[in-house]
XYZ file of C-alpha atoms in Angstrom:
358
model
C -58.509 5.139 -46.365
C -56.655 7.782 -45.057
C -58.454 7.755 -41.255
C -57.246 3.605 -41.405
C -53.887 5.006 -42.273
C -53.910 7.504 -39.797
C -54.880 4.827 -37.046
C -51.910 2.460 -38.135
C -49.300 5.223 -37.629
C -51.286 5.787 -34.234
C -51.240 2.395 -32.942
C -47.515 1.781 -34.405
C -46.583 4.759 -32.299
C -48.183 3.677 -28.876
C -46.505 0.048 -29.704
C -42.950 1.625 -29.939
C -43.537 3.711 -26.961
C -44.505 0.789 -24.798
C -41.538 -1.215 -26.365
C -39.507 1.803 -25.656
C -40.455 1.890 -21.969
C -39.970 -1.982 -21.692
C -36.867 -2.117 -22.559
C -35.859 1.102 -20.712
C -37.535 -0.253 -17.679
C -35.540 -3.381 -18.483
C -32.923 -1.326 -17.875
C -32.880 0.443 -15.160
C -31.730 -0.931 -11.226
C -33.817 -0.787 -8.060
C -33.529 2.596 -8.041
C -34.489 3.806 -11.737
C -31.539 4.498 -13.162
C -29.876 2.722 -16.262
C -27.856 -0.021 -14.958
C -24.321 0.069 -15.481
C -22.318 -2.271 -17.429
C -20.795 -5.506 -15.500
C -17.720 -4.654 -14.293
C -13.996 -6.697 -14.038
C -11.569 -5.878 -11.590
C -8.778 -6.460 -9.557
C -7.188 -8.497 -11.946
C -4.016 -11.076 -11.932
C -2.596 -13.071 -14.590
C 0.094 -14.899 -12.702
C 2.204 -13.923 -9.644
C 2.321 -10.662 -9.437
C 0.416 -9.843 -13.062
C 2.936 -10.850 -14.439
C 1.365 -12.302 -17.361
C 3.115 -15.420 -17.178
C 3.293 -18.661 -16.313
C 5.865 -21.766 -16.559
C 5.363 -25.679 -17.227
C 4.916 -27.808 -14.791
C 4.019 -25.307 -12.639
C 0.317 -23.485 -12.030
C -1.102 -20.455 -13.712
C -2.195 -17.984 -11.016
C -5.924 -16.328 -12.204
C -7.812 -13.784 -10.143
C -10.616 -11.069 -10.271
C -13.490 -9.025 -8.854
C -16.835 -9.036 -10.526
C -19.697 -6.024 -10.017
C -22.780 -6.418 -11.762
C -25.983 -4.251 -10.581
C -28.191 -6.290 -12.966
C -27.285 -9.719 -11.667
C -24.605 -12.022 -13.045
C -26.008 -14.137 -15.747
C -22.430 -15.601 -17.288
C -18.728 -15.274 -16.329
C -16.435 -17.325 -19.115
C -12.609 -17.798 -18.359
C -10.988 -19.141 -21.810
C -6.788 -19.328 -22.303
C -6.107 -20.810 -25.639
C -2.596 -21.337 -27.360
C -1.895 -18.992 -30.227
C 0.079 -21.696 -32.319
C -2.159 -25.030 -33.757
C -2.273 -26.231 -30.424
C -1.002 -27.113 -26.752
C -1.566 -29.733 -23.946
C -2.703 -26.910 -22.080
C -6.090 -24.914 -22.710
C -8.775 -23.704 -20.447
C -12.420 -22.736 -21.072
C -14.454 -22.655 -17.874
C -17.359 -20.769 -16.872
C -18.549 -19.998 -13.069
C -22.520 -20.551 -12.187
C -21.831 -20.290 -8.489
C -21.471 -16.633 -8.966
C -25.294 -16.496 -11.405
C -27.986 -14.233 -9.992
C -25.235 -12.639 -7.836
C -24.164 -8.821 -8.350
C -20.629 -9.281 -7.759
C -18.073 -12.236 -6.744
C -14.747 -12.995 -7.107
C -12.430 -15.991 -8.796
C -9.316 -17.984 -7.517
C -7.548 -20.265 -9.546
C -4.924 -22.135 -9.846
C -4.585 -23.998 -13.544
C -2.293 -26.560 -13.589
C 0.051 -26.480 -16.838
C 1.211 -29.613 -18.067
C 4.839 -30.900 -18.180
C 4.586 -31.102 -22.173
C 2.468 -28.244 -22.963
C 3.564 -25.561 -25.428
C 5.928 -23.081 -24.586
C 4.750 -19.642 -26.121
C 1.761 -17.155 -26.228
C -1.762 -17.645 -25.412
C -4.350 -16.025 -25.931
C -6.302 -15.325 -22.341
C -10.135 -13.706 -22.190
C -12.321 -13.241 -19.379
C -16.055 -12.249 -20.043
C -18.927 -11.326 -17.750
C -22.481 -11.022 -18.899
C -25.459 -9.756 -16.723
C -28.931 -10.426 -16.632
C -29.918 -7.694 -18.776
C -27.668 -8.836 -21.256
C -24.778 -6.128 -20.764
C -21.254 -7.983 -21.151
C -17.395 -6.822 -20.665
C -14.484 -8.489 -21.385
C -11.020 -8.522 -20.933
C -8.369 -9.904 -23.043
C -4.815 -10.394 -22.230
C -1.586 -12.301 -23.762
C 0.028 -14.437 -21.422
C 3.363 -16.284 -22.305
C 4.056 -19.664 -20.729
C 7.815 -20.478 -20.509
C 9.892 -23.353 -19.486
C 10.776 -23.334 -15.661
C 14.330 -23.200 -14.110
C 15.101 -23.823 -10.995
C 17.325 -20.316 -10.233
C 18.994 -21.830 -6.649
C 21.971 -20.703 -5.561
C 24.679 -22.047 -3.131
C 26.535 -19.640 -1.428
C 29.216 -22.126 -0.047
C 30.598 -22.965 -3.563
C 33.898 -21.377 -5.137
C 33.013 -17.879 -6.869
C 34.586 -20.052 -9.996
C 30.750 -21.398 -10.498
C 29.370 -18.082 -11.642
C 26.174 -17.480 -9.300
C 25.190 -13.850 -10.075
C 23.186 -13.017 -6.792
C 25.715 -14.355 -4.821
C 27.929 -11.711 -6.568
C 25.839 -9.271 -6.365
C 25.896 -9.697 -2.333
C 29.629 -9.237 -2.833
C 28.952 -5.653 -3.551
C 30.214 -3.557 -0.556
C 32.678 -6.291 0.895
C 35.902 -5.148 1.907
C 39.156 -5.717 -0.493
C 40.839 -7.690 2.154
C 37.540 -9.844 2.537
C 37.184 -10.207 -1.326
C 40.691 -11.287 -1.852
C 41.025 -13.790 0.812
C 37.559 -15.596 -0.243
C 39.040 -16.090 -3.690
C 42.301 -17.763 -1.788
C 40.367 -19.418 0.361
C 38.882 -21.336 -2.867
C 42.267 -21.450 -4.185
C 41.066 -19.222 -7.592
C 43.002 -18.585 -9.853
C 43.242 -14.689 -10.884
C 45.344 -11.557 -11.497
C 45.330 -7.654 -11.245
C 45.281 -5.305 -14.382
C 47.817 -2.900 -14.843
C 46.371 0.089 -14.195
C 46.286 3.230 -11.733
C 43.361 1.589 -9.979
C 44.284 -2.377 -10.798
C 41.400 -4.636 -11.234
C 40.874 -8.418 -9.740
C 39.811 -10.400 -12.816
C 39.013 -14.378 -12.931
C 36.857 -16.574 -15.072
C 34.256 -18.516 -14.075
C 31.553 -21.018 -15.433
C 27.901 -22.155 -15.358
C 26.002 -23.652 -18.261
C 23.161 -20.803 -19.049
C 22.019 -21.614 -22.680
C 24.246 -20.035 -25.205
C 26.875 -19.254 -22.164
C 29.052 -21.521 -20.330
C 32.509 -19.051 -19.332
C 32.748 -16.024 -18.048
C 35.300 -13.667 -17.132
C 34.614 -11.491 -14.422
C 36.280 -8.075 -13.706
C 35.918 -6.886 -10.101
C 36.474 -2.978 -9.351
C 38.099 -2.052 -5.703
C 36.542 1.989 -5.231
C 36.038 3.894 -2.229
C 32.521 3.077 -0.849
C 30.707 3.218 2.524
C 28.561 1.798 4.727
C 25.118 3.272 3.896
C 23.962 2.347 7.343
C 25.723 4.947 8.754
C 26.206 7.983 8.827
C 27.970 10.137 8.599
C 29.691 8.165 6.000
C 33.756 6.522 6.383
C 35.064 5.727 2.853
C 37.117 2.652 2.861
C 37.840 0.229 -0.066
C 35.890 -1.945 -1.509
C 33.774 -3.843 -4.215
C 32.371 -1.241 -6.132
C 31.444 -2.845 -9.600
C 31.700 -6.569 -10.863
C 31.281 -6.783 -14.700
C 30.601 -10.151 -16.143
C 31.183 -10.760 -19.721
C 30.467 -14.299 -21.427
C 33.328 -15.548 -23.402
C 33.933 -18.184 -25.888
C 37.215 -21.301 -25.469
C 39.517 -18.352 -26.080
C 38.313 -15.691 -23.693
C 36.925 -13.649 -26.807
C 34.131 -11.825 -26.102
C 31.164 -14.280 -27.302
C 29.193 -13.519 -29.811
C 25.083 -14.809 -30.028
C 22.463 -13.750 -32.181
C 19.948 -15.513 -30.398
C 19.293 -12.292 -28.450
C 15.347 -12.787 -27.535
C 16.531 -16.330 -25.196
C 19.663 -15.174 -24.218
C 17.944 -12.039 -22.365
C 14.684 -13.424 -21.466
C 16.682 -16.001 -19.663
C 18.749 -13.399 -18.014
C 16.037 -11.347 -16.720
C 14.297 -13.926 -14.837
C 17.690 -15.295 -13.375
C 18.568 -11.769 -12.654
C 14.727 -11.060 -11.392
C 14.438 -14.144 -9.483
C 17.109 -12.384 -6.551
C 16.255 -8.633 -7.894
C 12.652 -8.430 -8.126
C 11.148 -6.828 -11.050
C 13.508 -4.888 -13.486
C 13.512 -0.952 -13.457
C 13.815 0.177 -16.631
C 14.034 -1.357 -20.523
C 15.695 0.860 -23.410
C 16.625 0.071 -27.100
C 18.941 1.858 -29.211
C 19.557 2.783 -32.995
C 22.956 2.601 -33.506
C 22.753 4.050 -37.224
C 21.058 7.494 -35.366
C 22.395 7.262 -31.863
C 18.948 7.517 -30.635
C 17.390 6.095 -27.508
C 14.100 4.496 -27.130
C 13.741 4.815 -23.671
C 10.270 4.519 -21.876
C 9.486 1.169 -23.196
C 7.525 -0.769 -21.683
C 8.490 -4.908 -20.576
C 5.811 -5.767 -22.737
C 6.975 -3.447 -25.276
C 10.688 -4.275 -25.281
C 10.530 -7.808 -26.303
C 8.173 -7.323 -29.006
C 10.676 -5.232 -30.234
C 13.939 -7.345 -30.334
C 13.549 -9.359 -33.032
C 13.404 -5.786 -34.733
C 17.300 -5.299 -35.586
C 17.340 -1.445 -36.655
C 16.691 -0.816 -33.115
C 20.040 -1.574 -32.365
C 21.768 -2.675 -28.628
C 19.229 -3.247 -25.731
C 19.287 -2.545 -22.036
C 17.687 -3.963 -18.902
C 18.043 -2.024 -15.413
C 17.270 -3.098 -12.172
C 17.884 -0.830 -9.011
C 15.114 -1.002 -6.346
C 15.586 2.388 -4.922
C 16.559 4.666 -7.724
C 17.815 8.415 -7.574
C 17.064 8.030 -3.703
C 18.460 10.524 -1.399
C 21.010 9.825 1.455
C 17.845 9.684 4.390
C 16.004 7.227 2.019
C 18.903 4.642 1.673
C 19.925 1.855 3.323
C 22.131 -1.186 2.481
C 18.441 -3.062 2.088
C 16.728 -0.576 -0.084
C 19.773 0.325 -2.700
C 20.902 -3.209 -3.499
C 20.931 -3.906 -6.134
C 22.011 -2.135 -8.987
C 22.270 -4.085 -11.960
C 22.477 -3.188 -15.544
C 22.191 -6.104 -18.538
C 23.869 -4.854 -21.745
C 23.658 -6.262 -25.446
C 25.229 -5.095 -27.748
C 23.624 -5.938 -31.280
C 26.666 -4.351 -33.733
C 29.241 -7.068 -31.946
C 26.295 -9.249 -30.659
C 27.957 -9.388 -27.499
C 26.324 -9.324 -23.628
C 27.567 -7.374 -20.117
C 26.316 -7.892 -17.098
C 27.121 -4.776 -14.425
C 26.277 -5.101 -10.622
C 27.511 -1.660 -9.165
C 27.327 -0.423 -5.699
C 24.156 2.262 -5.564
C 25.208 5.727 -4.372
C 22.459 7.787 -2.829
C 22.268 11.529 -5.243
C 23.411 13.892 -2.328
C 25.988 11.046 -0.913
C 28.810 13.643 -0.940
C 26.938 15.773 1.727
C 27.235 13.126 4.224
C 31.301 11.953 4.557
C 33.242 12.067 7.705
C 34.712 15.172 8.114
C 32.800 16.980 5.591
């Protein structure tokens, strides 16, 4: 009895070794080593990565695939988060099975009444050997708007990159395009008086506006050395209610999403996102976009800030009137659940090194 038993653990032995080397050799590449996972690279979710997409328009999908045991299985899904939306993809790819690597293009069309929200994207790659990696993603699809502006129309229609181009103009040249449209405005009272007008466009919660244009001693970063003379420095915009109160919205989340992709659509991508806590004056301040708005609806974080300056804390010989515009700065304030939009001229750090005369 015992020599059977000993020839059962015998033969159970040899049959897990060669199991053991069958699935090792199963394995390992042309060249005896273990292969590595599939691999998924190169990856964008819409233009730019941005991770969104809007209706009516197309999704933008793209990505390198390695896989040193052979591409059995690449599966693309994007499903909607809520119950459920017009727009959903599952596709899968054999062109690219028995390959070790390949790449995907697409464009997926999102339909004029699909869901506007969160969806849930994955993309999965299996090889031969049965080794699979996936990637998952959120990507928010948003209602389009058409973000066109007319630069031959009265400053009274509130066009915020045409503003923003504004920054650096003369006084004289300032003035006389606001009497050239016939605009109604006036100066502040102070040491260093102020041009202020109101102006409209229908954005959502906003419709009026009054704007408040500073006259400072700039230059022409093209060249140097630099001659002050006057001009627009700063143009604060402030949405205001029948009365020209400051208005108040507590529908912060659509009232600065929509901002920063008006603001973004002549800016490029934003700089910088910060929330506050008024109650302890502290500053949240390396959020990330992603971060950010999953934090607004969160009101003990307090006011919230959005920056956009394409060359930031640049030095005099790495400025130019192309690189340093613009510098913009979205405000809300969540005690008075107010907004403020700043465009400000961008001053290179070391500009006082390079005046006439210095």
């Amino acid at each position: 009895m015992k020599k059977i038993s000993h020839l059962f653990t015998i033969s159970l032995g040899i049959l897990l070794a060669i199991l053991s080397f069958s699935c090792s050799k199963d394995d390992k590449n042309e060249t005896g080593t273990i292969a590595a996972a599939p691999k998924i690279e190169n990856l964008e979710l819409g233009e730019k990565n941005s991770k969104t997409g809007e209706i009516g328009d197309d999704l933008h999908v793209q990505a390198t695939f390695t896989a040193e045991g052979n591409i059995e299985n690449v599966q693309l899904k994007i499903i909607y988060q809520g119950d459920a939306s017009t727009f959903k993809v599952e596709e899968t790819f054999p062109n690219l099975k028995g390959l070790k690597g390949g790449n995907i293009h697409k464009h997926f069309d999102i339909p004029t009444d699909a869901k506007e929200g969160n969806y849930n994207f994955s993309l999965s790659i299996t090889d031969q050997k049965g080794k699979t990696t996936e990637v998952k993603e959120v990507v928010k699809i948003q209602k389009k708007y058409n973000f066109t502006e007319d630069e031959t129309l009265s400053l009274s229609t509130l066009q915020l990159g045409v503003l923003n181009k504004s920054i650096g103009m003369t006084k004289d040249a300032f003035v006389a395009r606001m009497d050239t449209h016939s605009i109604t405005y006036e100066w502040t009272d102070d040491f260093e008086p102020q041009l202020v007008y109101y102006a409209q466009k229908e954005m959502g919660d906003f419709k009026k506006y009054k704007v408040t244009v500073s006259f400072e001693d700039i230059f022409d970063l093209d060249i140097r050395p630099y001659e002050r003379y006057k001009g627009v420095g700063t143009i604060a915009v402030v949405p205001v209610d029948n009365t020209n109160e400051d208005l108040k919205s507590k529908n912060a989340v659509e009232n600065i999403t929509f901002l920063d992709r008006y603001i973004s659509s002549f800016a490029d991508k934003a700089h910088r996102y910060r929330r506050f806590n008024d109650d302890k004056n502290y500053d949240y301040a390396q959020f990330t976009k992603e971060q950010f708005y999953h934090s607004l609806p969160k009101e003990e974080l307090g006011g919230a800030t959005i920056y956009w300056n394409r060359n930031p804390n640049a030095l005099a010989e790495n400025s130019s009137k192309a690189k340093n515009t613009p510098k913009i700065t979205l405000n809300y304030d969540h005690e008075t659940q107010t907004y403020s939009i700043l465009l400000e001229f961008n001053r290179p750090e070391d500009f006082h090194k390079y005046f006439k005369n210095n």
